[in-house]
JSON list of C-alpha atoms in Angstrom, two decimals:
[
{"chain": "A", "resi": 177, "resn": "UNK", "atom": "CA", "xyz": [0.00, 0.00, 0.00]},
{"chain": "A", "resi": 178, "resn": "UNK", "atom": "CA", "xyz": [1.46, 3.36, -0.57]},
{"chain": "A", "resi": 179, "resn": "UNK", "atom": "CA", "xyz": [1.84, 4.87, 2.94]},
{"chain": "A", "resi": 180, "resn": "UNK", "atom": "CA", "xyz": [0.55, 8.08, 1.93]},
{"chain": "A", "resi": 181, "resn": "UNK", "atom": "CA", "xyz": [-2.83, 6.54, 1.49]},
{"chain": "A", "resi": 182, "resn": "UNK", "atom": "CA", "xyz": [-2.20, 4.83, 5.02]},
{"chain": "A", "resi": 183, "resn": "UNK", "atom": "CA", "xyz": [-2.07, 8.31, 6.44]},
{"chain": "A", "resi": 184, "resn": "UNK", "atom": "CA", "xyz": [-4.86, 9.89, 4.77]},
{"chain": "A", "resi": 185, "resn": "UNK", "atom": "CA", "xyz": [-6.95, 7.01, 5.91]},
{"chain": "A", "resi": 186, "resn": "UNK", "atom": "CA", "xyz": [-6.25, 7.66, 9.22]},
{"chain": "A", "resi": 187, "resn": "UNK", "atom": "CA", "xyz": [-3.89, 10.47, 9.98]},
{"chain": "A", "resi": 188, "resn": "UNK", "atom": "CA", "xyz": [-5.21, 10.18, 13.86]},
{"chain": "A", "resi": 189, "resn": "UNK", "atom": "CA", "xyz": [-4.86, 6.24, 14.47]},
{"chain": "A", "resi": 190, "resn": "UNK", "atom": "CA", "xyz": [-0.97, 6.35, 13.69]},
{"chain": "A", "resi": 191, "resn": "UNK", "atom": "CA", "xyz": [-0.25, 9.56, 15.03]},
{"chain": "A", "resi": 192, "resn": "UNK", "atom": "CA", "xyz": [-2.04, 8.39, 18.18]},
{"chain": "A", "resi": 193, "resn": "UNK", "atom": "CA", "xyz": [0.20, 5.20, 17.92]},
{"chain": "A", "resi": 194, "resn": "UNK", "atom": "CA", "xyz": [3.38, 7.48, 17.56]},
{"chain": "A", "resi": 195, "resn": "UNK", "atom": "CA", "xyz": [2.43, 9.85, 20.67]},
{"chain": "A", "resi": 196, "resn": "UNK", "atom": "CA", "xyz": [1.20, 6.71, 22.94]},
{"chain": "A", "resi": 197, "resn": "UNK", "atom": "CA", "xyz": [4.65, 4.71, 22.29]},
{"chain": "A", "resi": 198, "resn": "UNK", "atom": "CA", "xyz": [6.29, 7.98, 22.97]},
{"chain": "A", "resi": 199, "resn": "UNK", "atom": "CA", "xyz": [4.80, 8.81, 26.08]},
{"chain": "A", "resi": 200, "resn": "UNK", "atom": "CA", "xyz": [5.29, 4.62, 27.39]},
{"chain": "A", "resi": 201, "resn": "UNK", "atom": "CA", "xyz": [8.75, 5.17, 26.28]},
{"chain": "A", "resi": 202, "resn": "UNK", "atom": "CA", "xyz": [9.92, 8.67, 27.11]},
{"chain": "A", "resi": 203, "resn": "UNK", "atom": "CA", "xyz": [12.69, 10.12, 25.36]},
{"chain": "A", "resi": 204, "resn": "UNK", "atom": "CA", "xyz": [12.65, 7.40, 22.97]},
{"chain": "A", "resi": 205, "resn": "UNK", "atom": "CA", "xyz": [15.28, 7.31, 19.79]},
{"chain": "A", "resi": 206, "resn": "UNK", "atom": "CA", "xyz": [13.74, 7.51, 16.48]},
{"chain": "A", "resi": 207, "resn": "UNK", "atom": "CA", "xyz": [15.32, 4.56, 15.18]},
{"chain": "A", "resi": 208, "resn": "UNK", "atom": "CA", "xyz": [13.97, 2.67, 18.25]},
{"chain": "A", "resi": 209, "resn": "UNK", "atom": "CA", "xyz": [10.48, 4.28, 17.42]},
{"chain": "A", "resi": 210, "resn": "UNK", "atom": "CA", "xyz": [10.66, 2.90, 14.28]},
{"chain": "A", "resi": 211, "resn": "UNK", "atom": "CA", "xyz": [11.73, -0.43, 15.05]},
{"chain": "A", "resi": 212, "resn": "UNK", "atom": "CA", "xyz": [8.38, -0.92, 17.59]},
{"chain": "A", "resi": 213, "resn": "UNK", "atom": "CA", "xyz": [6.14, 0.74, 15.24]},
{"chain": "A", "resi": 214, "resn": "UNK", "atom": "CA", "xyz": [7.41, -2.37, 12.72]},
{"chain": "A", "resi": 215, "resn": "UNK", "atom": "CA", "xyz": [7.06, -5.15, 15.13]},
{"chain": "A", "resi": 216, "resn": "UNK", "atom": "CA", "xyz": [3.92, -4.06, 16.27]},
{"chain": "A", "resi": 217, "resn": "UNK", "atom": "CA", "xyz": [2.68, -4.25, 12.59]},
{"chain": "A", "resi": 218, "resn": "UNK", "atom": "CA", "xyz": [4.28, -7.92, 12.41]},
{"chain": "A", "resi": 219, "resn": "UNK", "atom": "CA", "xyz": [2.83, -8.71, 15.17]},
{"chain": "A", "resi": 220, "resn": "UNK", "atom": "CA", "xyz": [-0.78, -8.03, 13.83]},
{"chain": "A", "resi": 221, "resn": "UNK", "atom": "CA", "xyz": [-0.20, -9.52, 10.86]},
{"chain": "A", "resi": 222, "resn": "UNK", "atom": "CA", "xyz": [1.30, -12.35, 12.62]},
{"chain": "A", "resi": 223, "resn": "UNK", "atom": "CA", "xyz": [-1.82, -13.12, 14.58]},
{"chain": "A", "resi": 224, "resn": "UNK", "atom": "CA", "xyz": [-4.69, -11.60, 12.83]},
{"chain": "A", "resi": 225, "resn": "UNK", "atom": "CA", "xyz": [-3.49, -11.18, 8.92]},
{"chain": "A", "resi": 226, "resn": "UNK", "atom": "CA", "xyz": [-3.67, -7.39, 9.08]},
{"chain": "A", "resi": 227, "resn": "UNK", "atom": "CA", "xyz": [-1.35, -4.71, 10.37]},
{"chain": "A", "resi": 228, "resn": "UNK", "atom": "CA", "xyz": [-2.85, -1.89, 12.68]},
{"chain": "A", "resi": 229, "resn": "UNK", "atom": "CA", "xyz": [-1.06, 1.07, 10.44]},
{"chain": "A", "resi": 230, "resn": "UNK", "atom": "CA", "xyz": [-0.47, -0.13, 6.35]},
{"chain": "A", "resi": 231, "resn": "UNK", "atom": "CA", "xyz": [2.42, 2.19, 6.59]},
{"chain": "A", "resi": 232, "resn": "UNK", "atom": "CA", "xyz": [5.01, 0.78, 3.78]},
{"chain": "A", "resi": 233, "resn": "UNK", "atom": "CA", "xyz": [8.00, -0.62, 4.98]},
{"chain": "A", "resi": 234, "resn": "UNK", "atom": "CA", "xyz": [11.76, -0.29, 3.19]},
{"chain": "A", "resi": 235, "resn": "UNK", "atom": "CA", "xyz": [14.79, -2.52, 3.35]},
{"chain": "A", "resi": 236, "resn": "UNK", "atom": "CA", "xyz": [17.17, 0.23, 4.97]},
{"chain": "A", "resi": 237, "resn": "UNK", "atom": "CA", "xyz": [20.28, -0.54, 6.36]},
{"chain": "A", "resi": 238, "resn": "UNK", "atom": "CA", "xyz": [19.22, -0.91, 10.35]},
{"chain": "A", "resi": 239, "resn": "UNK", "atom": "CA", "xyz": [15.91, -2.48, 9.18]},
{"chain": "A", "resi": 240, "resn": "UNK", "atom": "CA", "xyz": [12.53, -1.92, 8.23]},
{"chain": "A", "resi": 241, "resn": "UNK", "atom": "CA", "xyz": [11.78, 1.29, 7.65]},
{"chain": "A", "resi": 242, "resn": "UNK", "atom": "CA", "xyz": [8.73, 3.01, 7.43]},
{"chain": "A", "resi": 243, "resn": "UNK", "atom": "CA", "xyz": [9.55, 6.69, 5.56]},
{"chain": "A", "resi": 244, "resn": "UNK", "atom": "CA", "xyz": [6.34, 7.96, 6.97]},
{"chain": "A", "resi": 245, "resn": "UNK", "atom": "CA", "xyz": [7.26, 7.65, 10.31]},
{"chain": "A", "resi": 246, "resn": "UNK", "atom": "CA", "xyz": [11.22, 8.25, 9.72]},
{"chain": "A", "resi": 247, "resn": "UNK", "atom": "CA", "xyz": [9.44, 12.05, 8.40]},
{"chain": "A", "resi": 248, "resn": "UNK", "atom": "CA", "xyz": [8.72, 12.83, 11.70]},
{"chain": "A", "resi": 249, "resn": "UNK", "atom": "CA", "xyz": [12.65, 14.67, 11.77]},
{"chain": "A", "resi": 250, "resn": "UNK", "atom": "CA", "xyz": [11.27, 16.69, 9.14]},
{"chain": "A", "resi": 251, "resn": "UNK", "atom": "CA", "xyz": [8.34, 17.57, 10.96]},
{"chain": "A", "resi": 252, "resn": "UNK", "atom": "CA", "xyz": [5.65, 15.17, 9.87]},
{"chain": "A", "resi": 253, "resn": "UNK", "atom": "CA", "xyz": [2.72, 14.36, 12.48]},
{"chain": "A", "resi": 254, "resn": "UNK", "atom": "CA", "xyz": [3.78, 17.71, 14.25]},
{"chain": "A", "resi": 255, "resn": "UNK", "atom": "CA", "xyz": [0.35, 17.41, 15.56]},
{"chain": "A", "resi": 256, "resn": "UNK", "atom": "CA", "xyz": [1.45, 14.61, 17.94]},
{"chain": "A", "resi": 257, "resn": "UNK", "atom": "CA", "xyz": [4.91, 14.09, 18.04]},
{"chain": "A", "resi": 258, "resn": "UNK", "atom": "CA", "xyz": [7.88, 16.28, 18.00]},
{"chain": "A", "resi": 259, "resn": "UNK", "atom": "CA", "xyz": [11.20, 14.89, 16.94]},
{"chain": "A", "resi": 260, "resn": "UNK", "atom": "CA", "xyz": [14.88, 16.72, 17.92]},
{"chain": "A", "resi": 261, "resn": "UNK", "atom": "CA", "xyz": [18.30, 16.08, 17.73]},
{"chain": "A", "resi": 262, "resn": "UNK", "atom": "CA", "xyz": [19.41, 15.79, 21.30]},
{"chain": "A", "resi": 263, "resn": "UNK", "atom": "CA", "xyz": [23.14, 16.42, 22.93]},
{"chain": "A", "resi": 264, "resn": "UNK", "atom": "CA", "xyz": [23.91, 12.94, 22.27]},
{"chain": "A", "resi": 265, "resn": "UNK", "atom": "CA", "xyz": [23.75, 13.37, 18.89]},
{"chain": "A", "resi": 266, "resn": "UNK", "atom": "CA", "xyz": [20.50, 11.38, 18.38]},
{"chain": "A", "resi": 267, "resn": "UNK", "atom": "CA", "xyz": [17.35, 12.03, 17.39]},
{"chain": "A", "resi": 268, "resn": "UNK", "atom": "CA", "xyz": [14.59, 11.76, 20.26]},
{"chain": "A", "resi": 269, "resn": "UNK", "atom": "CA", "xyz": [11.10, 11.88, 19.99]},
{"chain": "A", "resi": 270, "resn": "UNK", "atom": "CA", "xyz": [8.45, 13.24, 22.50]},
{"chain": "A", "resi": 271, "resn": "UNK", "atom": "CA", "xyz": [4.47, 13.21, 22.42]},
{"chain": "A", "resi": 272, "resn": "UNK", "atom": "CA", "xyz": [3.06, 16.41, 21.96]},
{"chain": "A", "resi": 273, "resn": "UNK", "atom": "CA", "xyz": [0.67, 15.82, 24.95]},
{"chain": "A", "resi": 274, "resn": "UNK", "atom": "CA", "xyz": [1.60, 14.88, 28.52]},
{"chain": "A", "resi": 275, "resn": "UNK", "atom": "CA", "xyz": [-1.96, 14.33, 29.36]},
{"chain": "A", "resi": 276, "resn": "UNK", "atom": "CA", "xyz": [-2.08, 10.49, 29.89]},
{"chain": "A", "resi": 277, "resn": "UNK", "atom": "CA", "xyz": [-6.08, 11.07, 29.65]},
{"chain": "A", "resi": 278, "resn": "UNK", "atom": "CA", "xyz": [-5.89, 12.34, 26.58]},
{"chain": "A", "resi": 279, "resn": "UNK", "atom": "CA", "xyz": [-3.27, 10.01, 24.80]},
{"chain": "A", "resi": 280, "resn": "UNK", "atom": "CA", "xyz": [-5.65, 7.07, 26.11]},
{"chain": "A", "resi": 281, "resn": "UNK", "atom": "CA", "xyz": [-8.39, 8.45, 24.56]},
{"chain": "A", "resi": 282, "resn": "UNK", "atom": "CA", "xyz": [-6.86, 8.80, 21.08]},
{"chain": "A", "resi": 283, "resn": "UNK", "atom": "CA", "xyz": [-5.96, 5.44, 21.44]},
{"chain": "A", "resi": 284, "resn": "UNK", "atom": "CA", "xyz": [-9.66, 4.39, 21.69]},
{"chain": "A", "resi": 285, "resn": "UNK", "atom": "CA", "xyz": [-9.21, 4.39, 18.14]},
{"chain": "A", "resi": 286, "resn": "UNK", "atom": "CA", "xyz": [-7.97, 0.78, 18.71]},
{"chain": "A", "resi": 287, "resn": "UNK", "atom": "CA", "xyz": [-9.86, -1.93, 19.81]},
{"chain": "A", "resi": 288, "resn": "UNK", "atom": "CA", "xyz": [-8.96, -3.81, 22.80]},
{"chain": "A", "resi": 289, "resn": "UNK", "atom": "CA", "xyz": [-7.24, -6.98, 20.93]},
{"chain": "A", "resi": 290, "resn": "UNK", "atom": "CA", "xyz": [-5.51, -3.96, 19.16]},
{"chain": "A", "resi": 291, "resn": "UNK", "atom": "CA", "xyz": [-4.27, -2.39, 22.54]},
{"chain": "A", "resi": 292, "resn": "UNK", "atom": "CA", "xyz": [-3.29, -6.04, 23.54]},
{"chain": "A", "resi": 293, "resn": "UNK", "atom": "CA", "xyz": [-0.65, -5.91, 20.72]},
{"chain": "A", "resi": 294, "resn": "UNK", "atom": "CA", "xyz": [0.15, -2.39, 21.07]},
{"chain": "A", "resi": 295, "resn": "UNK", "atom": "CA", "xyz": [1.17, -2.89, 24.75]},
{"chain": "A", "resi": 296, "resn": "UNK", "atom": "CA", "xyz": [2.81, -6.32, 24.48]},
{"chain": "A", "resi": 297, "resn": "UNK", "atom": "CA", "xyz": [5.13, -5.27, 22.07]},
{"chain": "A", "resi": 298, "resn": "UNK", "atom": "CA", "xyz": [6.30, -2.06, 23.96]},
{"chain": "A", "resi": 299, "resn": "UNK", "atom": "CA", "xyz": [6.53, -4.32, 27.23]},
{"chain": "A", "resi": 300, "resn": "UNK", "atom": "CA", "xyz": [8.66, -6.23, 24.93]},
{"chain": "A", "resi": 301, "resn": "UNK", "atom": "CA", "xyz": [10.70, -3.36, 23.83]},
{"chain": "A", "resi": 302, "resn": "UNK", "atom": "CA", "xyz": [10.77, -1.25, 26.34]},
{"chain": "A", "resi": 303, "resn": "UNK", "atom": "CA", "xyz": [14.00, -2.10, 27.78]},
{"chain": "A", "resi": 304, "resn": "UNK", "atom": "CA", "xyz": [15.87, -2.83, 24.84]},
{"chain": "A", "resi": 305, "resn": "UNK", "atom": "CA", "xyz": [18.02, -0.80, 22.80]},
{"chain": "A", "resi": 306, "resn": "UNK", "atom": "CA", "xyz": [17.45, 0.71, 19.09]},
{"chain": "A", "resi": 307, "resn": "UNK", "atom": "CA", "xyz": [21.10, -1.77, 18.40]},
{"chain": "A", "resi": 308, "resn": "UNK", "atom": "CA", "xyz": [18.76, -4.95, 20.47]},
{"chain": "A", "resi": 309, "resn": "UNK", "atom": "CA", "xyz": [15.71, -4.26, 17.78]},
{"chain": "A", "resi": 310, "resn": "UNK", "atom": "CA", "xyz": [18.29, -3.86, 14.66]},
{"chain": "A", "resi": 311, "resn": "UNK", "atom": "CA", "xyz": [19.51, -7.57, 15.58]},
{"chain": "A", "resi": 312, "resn": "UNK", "atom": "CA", "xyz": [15.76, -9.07, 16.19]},
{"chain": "A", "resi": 313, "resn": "UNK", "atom": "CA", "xyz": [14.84, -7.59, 12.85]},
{"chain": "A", "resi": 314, "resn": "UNK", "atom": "CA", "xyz": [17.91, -8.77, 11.32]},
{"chain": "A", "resi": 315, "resn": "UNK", "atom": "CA", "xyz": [17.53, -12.53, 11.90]},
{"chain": "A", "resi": 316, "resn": "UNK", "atom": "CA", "xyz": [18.29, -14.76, 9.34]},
{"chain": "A", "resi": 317, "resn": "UNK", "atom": "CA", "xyz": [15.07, -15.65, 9.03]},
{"chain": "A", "resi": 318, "resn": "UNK", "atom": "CA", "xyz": [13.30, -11.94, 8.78]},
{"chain": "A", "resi": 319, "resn": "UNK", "atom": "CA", "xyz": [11.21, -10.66, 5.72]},
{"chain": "A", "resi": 320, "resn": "UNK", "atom": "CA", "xyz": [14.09, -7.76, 6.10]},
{"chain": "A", "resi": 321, "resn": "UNK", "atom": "CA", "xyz": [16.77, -10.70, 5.76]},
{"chain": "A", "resi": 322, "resn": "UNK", "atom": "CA", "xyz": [14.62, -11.96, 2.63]},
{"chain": "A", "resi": 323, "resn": "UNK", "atom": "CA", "xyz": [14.16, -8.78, 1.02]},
{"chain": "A", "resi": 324, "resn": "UNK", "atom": "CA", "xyz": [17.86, -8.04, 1.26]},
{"chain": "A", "resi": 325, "resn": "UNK", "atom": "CA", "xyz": [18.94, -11.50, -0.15]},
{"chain": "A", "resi": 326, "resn": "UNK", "atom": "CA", "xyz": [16.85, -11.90, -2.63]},
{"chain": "A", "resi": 327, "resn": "UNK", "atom": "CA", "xyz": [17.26, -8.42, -4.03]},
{"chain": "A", "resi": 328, "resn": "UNK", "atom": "CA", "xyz": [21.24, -8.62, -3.48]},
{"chain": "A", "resi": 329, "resn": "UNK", "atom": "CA", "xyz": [20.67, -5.51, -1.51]},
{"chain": "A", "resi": 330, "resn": "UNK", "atom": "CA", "xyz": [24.08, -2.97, -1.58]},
{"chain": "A", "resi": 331, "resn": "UNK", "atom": "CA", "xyz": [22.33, -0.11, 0.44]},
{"chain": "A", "resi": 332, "resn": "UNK", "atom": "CA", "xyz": [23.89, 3.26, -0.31]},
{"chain": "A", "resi": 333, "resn": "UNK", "atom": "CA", "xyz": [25.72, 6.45, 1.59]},
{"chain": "A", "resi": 334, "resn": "UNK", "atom": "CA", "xyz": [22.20, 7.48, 2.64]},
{"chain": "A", "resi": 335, "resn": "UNK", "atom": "CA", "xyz": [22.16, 3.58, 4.31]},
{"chain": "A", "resi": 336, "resn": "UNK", "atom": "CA", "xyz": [18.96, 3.11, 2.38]},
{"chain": "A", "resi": 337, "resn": "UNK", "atom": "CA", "xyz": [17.17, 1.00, -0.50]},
{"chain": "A", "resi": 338, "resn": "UNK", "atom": "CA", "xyz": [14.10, 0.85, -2.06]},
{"chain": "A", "resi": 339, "resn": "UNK", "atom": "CA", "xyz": [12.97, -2.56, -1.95]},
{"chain": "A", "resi": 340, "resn": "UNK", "atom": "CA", "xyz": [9.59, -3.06, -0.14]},
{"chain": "A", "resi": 341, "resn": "UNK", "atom": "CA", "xyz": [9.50, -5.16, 2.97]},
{"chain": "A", "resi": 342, "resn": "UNK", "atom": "CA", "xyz": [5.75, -6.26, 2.38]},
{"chain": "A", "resi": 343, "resn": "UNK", "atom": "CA", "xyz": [4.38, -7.90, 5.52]},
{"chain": "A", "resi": 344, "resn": "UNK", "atom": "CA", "xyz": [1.65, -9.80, 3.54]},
{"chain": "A", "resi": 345, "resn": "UNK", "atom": "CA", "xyz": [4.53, -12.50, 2.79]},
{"chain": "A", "resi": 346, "resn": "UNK", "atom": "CA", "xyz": [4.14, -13.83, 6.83]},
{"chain": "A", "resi": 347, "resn": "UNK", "atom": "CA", "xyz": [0.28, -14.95, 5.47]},
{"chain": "A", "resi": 348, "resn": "UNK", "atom": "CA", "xyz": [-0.42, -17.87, 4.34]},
{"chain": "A", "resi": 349, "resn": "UNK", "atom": "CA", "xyz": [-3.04, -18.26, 1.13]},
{"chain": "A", "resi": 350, "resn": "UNK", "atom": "CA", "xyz": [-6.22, -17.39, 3.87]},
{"chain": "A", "resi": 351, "resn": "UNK", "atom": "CA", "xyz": [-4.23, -14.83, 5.51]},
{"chain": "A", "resi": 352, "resn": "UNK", "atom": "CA", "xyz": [-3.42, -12.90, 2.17]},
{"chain": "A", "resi": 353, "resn": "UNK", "atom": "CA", "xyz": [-7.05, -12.97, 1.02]},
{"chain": "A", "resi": 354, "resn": "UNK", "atom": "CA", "xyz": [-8.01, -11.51, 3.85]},
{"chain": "A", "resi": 355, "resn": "UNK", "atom": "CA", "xyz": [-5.44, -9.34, 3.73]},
{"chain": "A", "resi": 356, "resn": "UNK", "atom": "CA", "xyz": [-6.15, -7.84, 0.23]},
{"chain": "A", "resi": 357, "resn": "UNK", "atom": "CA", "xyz": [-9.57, -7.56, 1.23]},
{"chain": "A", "resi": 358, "resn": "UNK", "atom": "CA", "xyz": [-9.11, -5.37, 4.48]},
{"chain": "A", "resi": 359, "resn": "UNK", "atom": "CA", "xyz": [-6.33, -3.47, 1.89]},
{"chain": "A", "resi": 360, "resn": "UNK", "atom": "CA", "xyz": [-9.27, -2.36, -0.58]},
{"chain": "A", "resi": 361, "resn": "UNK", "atom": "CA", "xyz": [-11.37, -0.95, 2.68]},
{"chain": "A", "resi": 362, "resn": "UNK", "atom": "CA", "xyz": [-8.14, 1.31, 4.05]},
{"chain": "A", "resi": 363, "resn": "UNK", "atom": "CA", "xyz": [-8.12, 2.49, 0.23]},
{"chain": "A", "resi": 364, "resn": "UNK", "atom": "CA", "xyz": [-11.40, 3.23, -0.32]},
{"chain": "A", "resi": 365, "resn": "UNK", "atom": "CA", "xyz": [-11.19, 4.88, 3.45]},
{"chain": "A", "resi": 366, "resn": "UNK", "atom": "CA", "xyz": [-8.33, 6.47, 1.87]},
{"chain": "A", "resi": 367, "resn": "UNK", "atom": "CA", "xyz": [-10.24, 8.25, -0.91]},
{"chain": "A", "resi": 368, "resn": "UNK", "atom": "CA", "xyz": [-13.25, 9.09, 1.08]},
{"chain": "A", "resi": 369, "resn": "UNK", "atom": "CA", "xyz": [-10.64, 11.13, 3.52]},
{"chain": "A", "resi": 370, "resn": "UNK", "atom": "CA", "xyz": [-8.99, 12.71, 0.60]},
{"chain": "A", "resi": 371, "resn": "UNK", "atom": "CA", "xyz": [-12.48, 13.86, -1.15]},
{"chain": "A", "resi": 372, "resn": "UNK", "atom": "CA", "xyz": [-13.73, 15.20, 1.82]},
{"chain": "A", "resi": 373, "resn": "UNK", "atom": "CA", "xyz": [-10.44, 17.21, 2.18]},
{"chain": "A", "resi": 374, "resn": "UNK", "atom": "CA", "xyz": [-10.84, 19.05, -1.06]}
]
């Protein structure tokens, strides 16, 4: 899916997502940010077919990437997160709100088998470092390990590539029917958003 059509279906859900693992996780690095925001998509489409954002996810050099949420140095879901290069050099990233009220009530956006993922892979993560994740992703075994094999990755200066990391590979032949199908209701979600936009 492309990921811009993830956010205009709904902006709110992962921007909620972004500011609720970044108020669990204070101070959090981006490239740690990323890594959860990745498992917790594998995780859904481990166990239910479906991941909770359809962000697209890249073959970079420390793992999967999603550019969407990578933006957020740039600025991108200012309305929830803010991202900035701290003294150590790294890039941190805060929720906007420190209201724990109100970051639980965006997150009522996600049902309650939702949350269940959500909050077992941050448990998961929580005390592990952005270098921890980059090995976990990087198992010999991991669509990120595929997609770089296959594809005789080289990744450039930038430590990037371009190949897709496409999460409907964990299903099996059920799993990516149902997939496609709950991919066609995010799109047409997608379109509604955007027409109502113009």
């Amino acid at each position: 899916m492309n990921s811009a059509l993830a956010i205009a279906a709904h902006e709110n859900k992962i921007g909620a997502l972004l500011a609720y693992i970044c108020f669990q996780i204070p101070q959090i690095h981006l490239r740690k940010l990323l890594k959860i925001v990745y498992l917790i998509d594998e995780k859904s489409v481990r166990e239910r077919s479906i991941p909770l954002t359809w962000l697209d996810y890249y073959a970079w050099k420390k793992g999967p990437v999603a550019p969407d949420v990578y933006a957020v140095r740039d600025g991108a879901l200012s309305a929830y997160v803010t991202c900035c290069k701290e003294a150590d050099k790294k890039w941190h990233v805060s929720a906007n709100g420190t209201n724990p009220y109100l970051i639980d009530q965006a997150m009522e956006a996600y049902s309650e088998y939702e949350m269940d993922i959500i909050n077992s892979v941050i448990a998961q993560c929580k005390e592990k470092s952005a270098d921890d994740l980059t090995n976990e992703t990087h198992q010999e075994d991991s669509l990120w390990s595929r997609v770089v094999a296959n594809n005789h990755v080289s990744f450039d200066e930038t430590g990037r590539s371009n190949y897709k990391v496409d999460l409907n590979e964990l299903n099996d032949e059920v799993g990516r029917e149902i997939y496609v199908e709950a991919l066609d209701c995010v799109m047409m979600q997608a379109s509604l958003n955007s027409s109502t936009h113009v």
